[in-house]
Coordinates of C-alpha atoms in Angstrom, one line a residue:
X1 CA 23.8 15.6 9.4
X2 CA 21.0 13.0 10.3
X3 CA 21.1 10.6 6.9
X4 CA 18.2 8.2 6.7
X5 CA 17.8 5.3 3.7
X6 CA 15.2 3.3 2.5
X7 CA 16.7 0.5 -0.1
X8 CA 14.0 -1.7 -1.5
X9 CA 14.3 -4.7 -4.0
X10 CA 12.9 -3.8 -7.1
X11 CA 11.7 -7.8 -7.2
X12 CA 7.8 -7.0 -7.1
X13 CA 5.3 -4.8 -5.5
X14 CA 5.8 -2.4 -2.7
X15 CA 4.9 -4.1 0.6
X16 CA 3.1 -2.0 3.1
X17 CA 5.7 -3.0 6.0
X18 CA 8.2 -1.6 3.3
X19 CA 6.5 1.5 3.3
X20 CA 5.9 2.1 7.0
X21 CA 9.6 1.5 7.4
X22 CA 10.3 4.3 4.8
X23 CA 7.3 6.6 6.7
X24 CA 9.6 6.4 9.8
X25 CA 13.0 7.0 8.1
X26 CA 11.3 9.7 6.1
X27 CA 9.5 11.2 9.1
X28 CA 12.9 10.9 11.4
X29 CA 14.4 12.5 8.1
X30 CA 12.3 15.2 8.4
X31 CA 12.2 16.3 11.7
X32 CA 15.8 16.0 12.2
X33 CA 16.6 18.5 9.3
X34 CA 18.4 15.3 7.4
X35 CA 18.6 13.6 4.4
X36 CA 16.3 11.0 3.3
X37 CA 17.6 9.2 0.4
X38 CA 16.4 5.9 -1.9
X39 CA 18.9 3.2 -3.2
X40 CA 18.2 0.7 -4.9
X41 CA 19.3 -2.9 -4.4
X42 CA 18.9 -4.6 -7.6
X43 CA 22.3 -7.0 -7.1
X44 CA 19.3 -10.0 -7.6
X45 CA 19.7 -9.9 -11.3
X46 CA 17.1 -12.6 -11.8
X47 CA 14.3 -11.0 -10.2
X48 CA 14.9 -7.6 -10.1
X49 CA 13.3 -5.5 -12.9
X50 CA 13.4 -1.5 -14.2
X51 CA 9.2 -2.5 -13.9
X52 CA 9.5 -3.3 -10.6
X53 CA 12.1 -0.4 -10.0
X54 CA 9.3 1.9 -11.5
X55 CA 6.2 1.0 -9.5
X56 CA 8.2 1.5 -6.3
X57 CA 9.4 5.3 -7.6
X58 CA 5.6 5.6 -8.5
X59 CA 4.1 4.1 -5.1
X60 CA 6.2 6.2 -2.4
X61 CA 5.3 9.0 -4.7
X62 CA 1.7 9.2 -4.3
X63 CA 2.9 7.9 -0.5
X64 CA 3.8 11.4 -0.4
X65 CA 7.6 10.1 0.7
X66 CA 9.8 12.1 -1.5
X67 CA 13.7 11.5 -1.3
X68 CA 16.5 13.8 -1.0
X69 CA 19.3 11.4 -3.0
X70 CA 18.4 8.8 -5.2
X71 CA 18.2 7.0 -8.6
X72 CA 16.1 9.7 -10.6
X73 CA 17.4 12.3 -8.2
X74 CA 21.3 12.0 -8.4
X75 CA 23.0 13.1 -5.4
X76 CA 26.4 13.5 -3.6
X77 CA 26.9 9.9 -2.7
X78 CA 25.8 8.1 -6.0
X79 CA 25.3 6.0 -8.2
X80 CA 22.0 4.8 -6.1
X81 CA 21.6 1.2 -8.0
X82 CA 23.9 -1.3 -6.2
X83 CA 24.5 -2.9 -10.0
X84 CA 25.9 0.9 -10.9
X85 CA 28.0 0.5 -7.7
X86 CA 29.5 -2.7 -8.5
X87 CA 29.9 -1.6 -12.2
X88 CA 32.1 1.3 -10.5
X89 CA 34.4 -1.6 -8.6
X90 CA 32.8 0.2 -5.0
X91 CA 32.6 -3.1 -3.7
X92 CA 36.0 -4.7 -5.2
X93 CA 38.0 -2.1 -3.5
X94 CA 36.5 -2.7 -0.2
X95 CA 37.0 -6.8 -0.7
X96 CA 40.5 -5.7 -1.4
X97 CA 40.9 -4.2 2.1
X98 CA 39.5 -7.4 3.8
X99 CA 42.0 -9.9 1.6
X100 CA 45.0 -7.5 2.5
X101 CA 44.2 -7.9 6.1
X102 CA 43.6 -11.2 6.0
X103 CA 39.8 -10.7 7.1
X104 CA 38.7 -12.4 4.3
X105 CA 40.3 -15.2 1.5
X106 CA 39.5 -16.8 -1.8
X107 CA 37.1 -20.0 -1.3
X108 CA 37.2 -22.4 -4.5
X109 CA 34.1 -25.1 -4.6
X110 CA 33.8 -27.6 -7.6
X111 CA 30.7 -26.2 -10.0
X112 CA 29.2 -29.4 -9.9
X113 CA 29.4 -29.4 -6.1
X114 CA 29.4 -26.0 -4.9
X115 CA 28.3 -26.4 -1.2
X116 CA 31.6 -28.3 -1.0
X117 CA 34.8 -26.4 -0.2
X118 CA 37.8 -27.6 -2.2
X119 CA 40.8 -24.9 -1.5
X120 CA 40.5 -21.4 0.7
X121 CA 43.5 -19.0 -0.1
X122 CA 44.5 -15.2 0.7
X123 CA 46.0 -15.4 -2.9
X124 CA 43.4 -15.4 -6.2
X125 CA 43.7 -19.1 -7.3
X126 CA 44.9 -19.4 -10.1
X127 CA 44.5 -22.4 -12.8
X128 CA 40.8 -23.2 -11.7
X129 CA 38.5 -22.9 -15.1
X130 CA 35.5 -20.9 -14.5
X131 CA 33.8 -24.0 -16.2
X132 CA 34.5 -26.6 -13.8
X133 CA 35.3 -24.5 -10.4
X134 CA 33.3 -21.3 -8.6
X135 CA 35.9 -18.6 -7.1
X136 CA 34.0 -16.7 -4.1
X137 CA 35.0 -14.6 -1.8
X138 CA 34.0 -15.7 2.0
X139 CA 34.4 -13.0 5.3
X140 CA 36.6 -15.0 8.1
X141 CA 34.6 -14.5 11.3
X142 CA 36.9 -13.8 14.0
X143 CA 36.2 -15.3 17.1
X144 CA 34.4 -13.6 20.5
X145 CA 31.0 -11.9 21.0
X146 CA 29.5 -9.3 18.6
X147 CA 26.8 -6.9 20.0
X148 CA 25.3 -3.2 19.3
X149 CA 22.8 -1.5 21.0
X150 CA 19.0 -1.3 19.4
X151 CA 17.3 1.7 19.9
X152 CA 14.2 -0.4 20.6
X153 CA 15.7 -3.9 21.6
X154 CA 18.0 -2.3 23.6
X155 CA 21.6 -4.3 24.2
X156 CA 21.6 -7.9 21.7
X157 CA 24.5 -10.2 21.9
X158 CA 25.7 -12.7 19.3
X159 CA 28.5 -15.3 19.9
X160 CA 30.3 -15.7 16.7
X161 CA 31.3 -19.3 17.1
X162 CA 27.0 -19.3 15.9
X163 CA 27.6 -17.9 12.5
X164 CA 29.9 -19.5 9.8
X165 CA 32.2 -17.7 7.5
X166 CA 29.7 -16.4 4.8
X167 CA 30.3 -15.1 1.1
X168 CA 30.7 -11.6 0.6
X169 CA 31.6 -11.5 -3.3
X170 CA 29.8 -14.3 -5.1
X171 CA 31.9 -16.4 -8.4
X172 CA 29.8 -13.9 -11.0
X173 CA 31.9 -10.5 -8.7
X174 CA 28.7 -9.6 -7.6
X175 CA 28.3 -8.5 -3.9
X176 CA 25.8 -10.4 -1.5
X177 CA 23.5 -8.5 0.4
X178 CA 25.5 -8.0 4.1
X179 CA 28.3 -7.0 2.3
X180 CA 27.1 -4.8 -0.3
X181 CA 24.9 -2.8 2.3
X182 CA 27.7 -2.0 4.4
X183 CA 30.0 -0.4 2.0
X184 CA 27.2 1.9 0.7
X185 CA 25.8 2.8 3.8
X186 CA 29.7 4.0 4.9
X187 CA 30.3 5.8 1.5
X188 CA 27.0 7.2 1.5
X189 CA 27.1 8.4 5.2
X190 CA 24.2 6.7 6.3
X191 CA 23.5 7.5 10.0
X192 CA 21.0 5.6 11.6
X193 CA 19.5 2.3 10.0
X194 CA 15.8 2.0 10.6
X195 CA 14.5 -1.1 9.3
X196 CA 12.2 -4.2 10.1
X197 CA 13.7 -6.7 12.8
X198 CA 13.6 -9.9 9.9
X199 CA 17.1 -8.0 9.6
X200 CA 18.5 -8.7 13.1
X201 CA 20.3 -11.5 12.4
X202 CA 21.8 -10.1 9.6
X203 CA 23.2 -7.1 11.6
X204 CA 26.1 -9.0 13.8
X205 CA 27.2 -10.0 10.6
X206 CA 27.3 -6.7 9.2
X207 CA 28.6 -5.3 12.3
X208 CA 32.1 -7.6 11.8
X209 CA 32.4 -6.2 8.7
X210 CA 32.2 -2.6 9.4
X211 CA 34.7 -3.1 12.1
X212 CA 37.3 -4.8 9.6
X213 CA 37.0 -2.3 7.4
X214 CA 37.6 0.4 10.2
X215 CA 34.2 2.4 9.8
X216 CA 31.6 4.0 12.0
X217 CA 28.8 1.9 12.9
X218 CA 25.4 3.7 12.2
X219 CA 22.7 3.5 15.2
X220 CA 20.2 0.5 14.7
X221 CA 16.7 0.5 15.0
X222 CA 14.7 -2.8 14.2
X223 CA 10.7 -2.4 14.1
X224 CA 8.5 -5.2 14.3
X225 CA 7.1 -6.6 12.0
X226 CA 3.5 -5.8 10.5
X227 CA 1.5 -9.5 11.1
X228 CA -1.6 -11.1 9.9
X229 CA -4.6 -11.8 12.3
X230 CA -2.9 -14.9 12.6
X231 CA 0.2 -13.5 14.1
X232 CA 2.2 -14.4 11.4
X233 CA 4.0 -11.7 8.9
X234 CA 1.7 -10.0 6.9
X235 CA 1.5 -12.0 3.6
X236 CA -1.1 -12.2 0.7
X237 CA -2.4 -15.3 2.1
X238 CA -4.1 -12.4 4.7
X239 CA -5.3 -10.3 1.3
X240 CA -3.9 -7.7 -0.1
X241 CA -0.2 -6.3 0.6
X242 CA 1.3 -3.7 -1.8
X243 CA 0.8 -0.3 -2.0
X244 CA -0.8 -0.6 -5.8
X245 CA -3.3 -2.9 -4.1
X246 CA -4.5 -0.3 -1.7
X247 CA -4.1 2.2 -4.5
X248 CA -6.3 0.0 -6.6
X249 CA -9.1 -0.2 -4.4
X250 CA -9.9 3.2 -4.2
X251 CA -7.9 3.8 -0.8
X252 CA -6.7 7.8 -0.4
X253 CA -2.8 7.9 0.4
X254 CA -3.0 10.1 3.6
X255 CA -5.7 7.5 4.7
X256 CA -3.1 4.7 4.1
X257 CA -0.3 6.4 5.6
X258 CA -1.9 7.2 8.4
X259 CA -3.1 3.7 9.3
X260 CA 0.3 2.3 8.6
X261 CA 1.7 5.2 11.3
X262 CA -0.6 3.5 13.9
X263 CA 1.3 0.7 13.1
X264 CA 4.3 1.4 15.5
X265 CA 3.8 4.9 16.3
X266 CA 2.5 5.7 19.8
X267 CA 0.3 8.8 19.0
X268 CA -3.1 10.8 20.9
X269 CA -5.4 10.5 18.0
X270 CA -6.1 7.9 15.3
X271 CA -7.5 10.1 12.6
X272 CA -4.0 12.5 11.3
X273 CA -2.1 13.5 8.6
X274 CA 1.3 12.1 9.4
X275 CA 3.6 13.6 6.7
X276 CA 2.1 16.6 8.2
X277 CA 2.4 16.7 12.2
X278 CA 5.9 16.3 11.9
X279 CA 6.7 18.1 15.4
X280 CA 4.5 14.8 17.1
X281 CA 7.4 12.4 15.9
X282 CA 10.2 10.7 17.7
X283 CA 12.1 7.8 17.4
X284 CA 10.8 7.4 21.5
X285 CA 7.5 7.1 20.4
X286 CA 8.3 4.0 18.6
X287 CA 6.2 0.6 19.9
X288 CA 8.4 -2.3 20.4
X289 CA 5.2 -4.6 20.3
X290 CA 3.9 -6.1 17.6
X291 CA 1.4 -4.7 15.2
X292 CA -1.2 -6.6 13.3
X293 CA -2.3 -5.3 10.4
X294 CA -6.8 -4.6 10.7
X295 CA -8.3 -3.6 7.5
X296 CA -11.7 -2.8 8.9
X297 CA -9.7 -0.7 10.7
X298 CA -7.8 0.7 8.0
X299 CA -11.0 1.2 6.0
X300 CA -12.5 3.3 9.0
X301 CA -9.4 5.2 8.8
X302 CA -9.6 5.9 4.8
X303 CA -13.3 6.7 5.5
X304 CA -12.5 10.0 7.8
X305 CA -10.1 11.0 5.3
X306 CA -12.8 10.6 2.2
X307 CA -15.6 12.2 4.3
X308 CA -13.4 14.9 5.5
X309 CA -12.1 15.8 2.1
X310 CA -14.0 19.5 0.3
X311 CA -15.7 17.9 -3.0
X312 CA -13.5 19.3 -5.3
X313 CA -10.8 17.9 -4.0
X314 CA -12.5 14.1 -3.4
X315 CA -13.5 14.7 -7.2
X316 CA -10.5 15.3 -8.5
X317 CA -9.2 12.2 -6.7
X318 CA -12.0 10.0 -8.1
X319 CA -11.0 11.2 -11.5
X320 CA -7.7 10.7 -11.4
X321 CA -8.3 6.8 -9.9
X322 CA -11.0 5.9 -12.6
X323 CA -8.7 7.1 -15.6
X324 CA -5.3 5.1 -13.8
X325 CA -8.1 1.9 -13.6
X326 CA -10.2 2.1 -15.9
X327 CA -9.2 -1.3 -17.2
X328 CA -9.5 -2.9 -13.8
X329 CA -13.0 -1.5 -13.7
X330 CA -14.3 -0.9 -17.5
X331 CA -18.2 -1.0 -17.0
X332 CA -17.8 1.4 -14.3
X333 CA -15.7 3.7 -16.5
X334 CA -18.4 3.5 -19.4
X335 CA -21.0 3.8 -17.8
X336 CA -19.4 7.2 -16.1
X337 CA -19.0 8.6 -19.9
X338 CA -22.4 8.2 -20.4
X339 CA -23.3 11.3 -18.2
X340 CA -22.2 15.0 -18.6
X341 CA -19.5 16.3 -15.5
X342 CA -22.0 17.9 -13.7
X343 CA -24.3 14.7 -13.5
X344 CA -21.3 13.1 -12.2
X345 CA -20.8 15.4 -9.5
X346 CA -24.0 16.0 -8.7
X347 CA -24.4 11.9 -7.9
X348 CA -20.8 12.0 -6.0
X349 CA -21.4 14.6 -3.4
X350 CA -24.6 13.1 -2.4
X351 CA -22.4 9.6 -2.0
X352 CA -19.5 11.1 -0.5
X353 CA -20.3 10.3 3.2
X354 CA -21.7 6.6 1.8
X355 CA -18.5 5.4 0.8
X356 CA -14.9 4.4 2.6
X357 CA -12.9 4.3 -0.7
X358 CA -13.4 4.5 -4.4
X359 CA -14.2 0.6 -4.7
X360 CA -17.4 1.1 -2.3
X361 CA -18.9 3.7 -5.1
X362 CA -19.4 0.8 -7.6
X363 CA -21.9 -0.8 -6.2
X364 CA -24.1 2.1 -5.1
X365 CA -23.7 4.2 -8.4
X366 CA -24.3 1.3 -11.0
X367 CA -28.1 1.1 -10.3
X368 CA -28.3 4.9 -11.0
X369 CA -25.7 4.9 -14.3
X370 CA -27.2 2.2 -16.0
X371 CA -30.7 2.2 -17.8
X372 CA -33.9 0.6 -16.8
X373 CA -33.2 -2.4 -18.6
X374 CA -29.6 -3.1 -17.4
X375 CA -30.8 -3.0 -13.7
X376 CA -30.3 -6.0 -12.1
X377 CA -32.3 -7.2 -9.1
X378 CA -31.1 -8.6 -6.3
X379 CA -32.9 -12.0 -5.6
X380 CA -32.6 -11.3 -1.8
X381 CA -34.8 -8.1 -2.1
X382 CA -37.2 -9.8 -4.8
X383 CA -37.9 -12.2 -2.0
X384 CA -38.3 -10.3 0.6
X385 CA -39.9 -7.4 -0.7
X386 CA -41.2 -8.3 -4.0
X387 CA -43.5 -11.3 -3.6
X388 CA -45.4 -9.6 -0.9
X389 CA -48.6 -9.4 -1.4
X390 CA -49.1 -5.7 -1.0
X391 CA -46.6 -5.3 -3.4
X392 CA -48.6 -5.1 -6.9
X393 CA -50.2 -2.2 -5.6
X394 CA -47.6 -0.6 -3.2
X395 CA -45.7 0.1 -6.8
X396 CA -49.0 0.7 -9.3
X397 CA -50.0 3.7 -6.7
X398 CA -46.6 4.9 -6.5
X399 CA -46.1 4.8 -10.7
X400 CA -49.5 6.9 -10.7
X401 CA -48.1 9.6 -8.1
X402 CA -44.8 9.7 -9.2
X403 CA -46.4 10.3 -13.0
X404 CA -48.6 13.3 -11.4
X405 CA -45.7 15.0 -10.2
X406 CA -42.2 16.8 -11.6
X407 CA -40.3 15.8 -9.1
X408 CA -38.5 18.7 -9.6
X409 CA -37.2 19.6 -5.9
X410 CA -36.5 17.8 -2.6
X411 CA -39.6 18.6 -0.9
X412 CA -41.7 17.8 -3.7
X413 CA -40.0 14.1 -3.7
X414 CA -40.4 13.8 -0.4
X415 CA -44.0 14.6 0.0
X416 CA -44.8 11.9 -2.9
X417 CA -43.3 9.2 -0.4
X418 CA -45.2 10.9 2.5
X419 CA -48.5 10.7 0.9
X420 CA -47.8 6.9 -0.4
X421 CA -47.1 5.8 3.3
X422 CA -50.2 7.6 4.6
X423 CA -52.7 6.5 1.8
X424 CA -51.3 2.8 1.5
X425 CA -51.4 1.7 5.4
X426 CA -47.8 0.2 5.3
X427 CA -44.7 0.9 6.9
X428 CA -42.1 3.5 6.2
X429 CA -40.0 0.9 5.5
X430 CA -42.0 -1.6 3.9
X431 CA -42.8 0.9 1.1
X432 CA -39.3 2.7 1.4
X433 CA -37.3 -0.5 0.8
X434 CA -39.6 -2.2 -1.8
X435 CA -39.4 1.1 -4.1
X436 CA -35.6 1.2 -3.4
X437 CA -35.4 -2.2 -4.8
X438 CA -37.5 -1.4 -7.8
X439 CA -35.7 2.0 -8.4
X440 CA -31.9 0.1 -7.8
X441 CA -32.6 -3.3 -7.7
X442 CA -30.7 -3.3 -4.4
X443 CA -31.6 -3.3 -0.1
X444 CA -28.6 -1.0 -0.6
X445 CA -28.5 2.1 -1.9
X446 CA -27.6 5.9 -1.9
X447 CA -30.4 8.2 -0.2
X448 CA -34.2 7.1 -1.5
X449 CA -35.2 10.9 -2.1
X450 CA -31.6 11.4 -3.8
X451 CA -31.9 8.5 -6.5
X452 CA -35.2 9.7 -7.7
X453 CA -33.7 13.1 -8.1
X454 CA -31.1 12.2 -10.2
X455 CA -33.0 8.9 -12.1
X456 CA -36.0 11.7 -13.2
X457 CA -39.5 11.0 -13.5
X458 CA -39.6 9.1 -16.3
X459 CA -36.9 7.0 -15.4
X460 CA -38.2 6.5 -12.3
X461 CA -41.5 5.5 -13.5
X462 CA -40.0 3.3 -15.9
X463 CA -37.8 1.5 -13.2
X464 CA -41.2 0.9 -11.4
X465 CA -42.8 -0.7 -14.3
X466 CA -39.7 -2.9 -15.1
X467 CA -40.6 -4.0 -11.3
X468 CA -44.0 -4.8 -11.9
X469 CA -43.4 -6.5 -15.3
X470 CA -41.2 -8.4 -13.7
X471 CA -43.8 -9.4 -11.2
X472 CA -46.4 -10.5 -13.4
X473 CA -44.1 -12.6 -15.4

């Protein structure tokens, strides 16, 4: 059976490159009838956290990347924390193996100068404190060439006079990464290893180890790596990185996912659900070039997804994000409680198609949640439109006809604006934009005709006074 991992540190926030690697082994997974399963490699005990370890469960969660095996799973193969492992002595008996072959020996460095080697022996030294002298165990690399085939990279050679003899059990008897990897992905009967290529120079050295142990190599894949416009790896100096960021910002998962697919995956059309056309998938249709990471075009992406989505589904995802952040974005939260639900949706289908994510909405639903007297105006739209001349009587004609009327339908909102722009003599937009900035405060809005509909007449006409008292001040 095809068996697939994904084996994050849980030292911070899920990166996006760590997620597109786990879309791949999940998808590969998937269409393969295998196993994909989630370890956890948490052997970095002073930056690894069950907080950390939580937000990545949560994030490849609402990824929609569910594992077969793992920590909050069980499984055949467990326990899927490396600490668990090493509590279990997995790695000690395999260290065993390599000292009774003589593939690896005891390496004894003063604690006050532990770069410096004082005694190697295939014996455990005895009569060295712990307080004065470290005790590691270090991997003798045997002499010759070490090379595997990439799926991607195709043949990669490494001479092994390049790469010292390196630590496989630290002094504390906890396992370093290279080692540690390669006994769990033998006992858990890992089969292919799809992962980003920062690890190809860690693979020769993990190859050497699976041979003197005896075990089956797995089949390699490396990706590139996801880069910054400035062709470096993607990093927060480009903006935002983790999965909770994109969360945060209002993005949709399946809008997310799908961009990150682009990222590598050679594919007809940009706009899909990837976790859903499965049978499009192969590990052929993998780029070897590298990807940088757009998010204008990511944001496109998330938009086709939002617009696409029936209402009640895009409202139910709106609810959900605003109670998760409501502390992230309190005034926006309050100022939602202020209206009954079917204000609330009434004001979200018509701004639907306006927005790319959840973020977007803020700024074109404030003017229309908060009262006259909280609007703010936008000094760009008091100059341009404001101080006009015509602009005293532009908005005392349009508080008389919007007084006259109920406003009660579309067309009767419409035909208010059509008689102000033929009895006043100025431009559609002249007179459109100058009332959108009295009505919003903003160049920006949701539909003209849609915010007097939901603001009311009297809130309308009290917006336009507000405008001219602010005029005459």
């Amino acid at each position: 059976m095809i068996r697939l991992r994904f084996a994050p540190s849980p030292t911070g926030y899920l990166h996006v490159g760590g997620v597109r690697t786990a879309l791949f082994n999940w998808l590969f997974a998937r269409k393969s009838g295998g196993k994909f399963i989630l370890r956890i490699e948490d052997t970095d005990q002073e930056r690894s956290t069950k907080a950390s370890e939580q937000e990545i469960f949560d994030s490849l969660r609402w990824c929609g990347l569910l594992w077969d095996e793992g920590p909050d799973v069980g499984g055949d193969y467990g326990p899927y924390r490396q600490m668990e492992r090493h509590e279990k002595g997995f790695y000690r008996d395999a260290v065993q193996v390599l000292l009774e072959k003589k593939r690896a020996y005891y390496s004894v460095a003063k604690a006050s100068d532990p770069k410096t080697e004082v005694l190697r022996s295939d014996r455990f030294p005895e009569g060295y404190s712990e307080e004065e002298y470290l005790i590691a165990v270090k991997f003798a690399v045997p002499q010759g060439t070490t090379l595997f085939h990439d799926l991607l990279k195709g043949e990669l050679r490494f001479e092994n006079q390049t790469i010292d003899d390196f630590v496989i059990l630290k002094s504390s008897g906890v396992p370093v990464y290279n080692f540690a990897v390669v006994v769990d992905d033998a006992m858990m009967r890992i089969t292919h290893v799809i992962r980003g290529e920062d690890h190809i120079s860690n693979t020769p050295r993990q190859i050497m180890l699976y041979q003197a142990l005896g075990l089956e190599l797995p089949v390699f894949m490396h990706l590139p790596l996801i880069l910054g416009a400035d062709k470096t790896p993607l990093s927060k100096r480009h903006g935002g990185t983790s999965v909770e960021f994109f969360r945060k910002e209002g993005y949709l998962s399946e809008g997310l996912m799908n961009y990150l697919a682009l990222l590598g995956w050679n594919v007809k059309q940009e706009v899909f659900h990837p976790l859903r056309e499965l049978e499009d998938f192969s590990l052929e249709n993998i780029s070897n070039k590298s990807v940088v990471f757009d998010y204008k075009k990511l944001e496109w992406i998330n938009g086709k997804h939002v617009h696409g989505l029936p209402f009640a589904t895009y409202y139910e995802l709106f609810k959900e994000w605003i109670d998760r952040y409501r502390d992230t974005y309190p005034e926006f939260a309050e100022l939602l409680s202020r209206f009954p639900q079917e204000r609330i949706e009434r004001i979200l289908k018509v701004s639907q198609e306006k927005a790319n994510t959840f973020v977007q909405l803020l700024p074109l639903l404030r003017p229309l949640l908060v009262s006259a007297d909280e609007l703010l105006f936008e000094e760009k739209w008091v100059d341009k439109y404001l101080k006009k001349p015509e602009a005293p009587a532009l908005l005392e004609r349009s508080e008389k006809k919007f007084s006259e009327n109920s406003l009660d339908s579309y067309d009767e909102i419409k035909s208010v604006f059509d008689r102000l722009i033929e009895e006043s003599g100025l431009s559609t937009n002249q007179i459109y934009q100058t009332l959108r900035g009295a009505l919003t405060g903003s160049l920006v809005s949701l539909g003209l005709i849609e915010t007097v509909d939901f603001l009311g007449r009297e809130e309308v006409v009290r917006r336009i006074r507000n405008a001219l008292g602010r005029l005459r001040a």
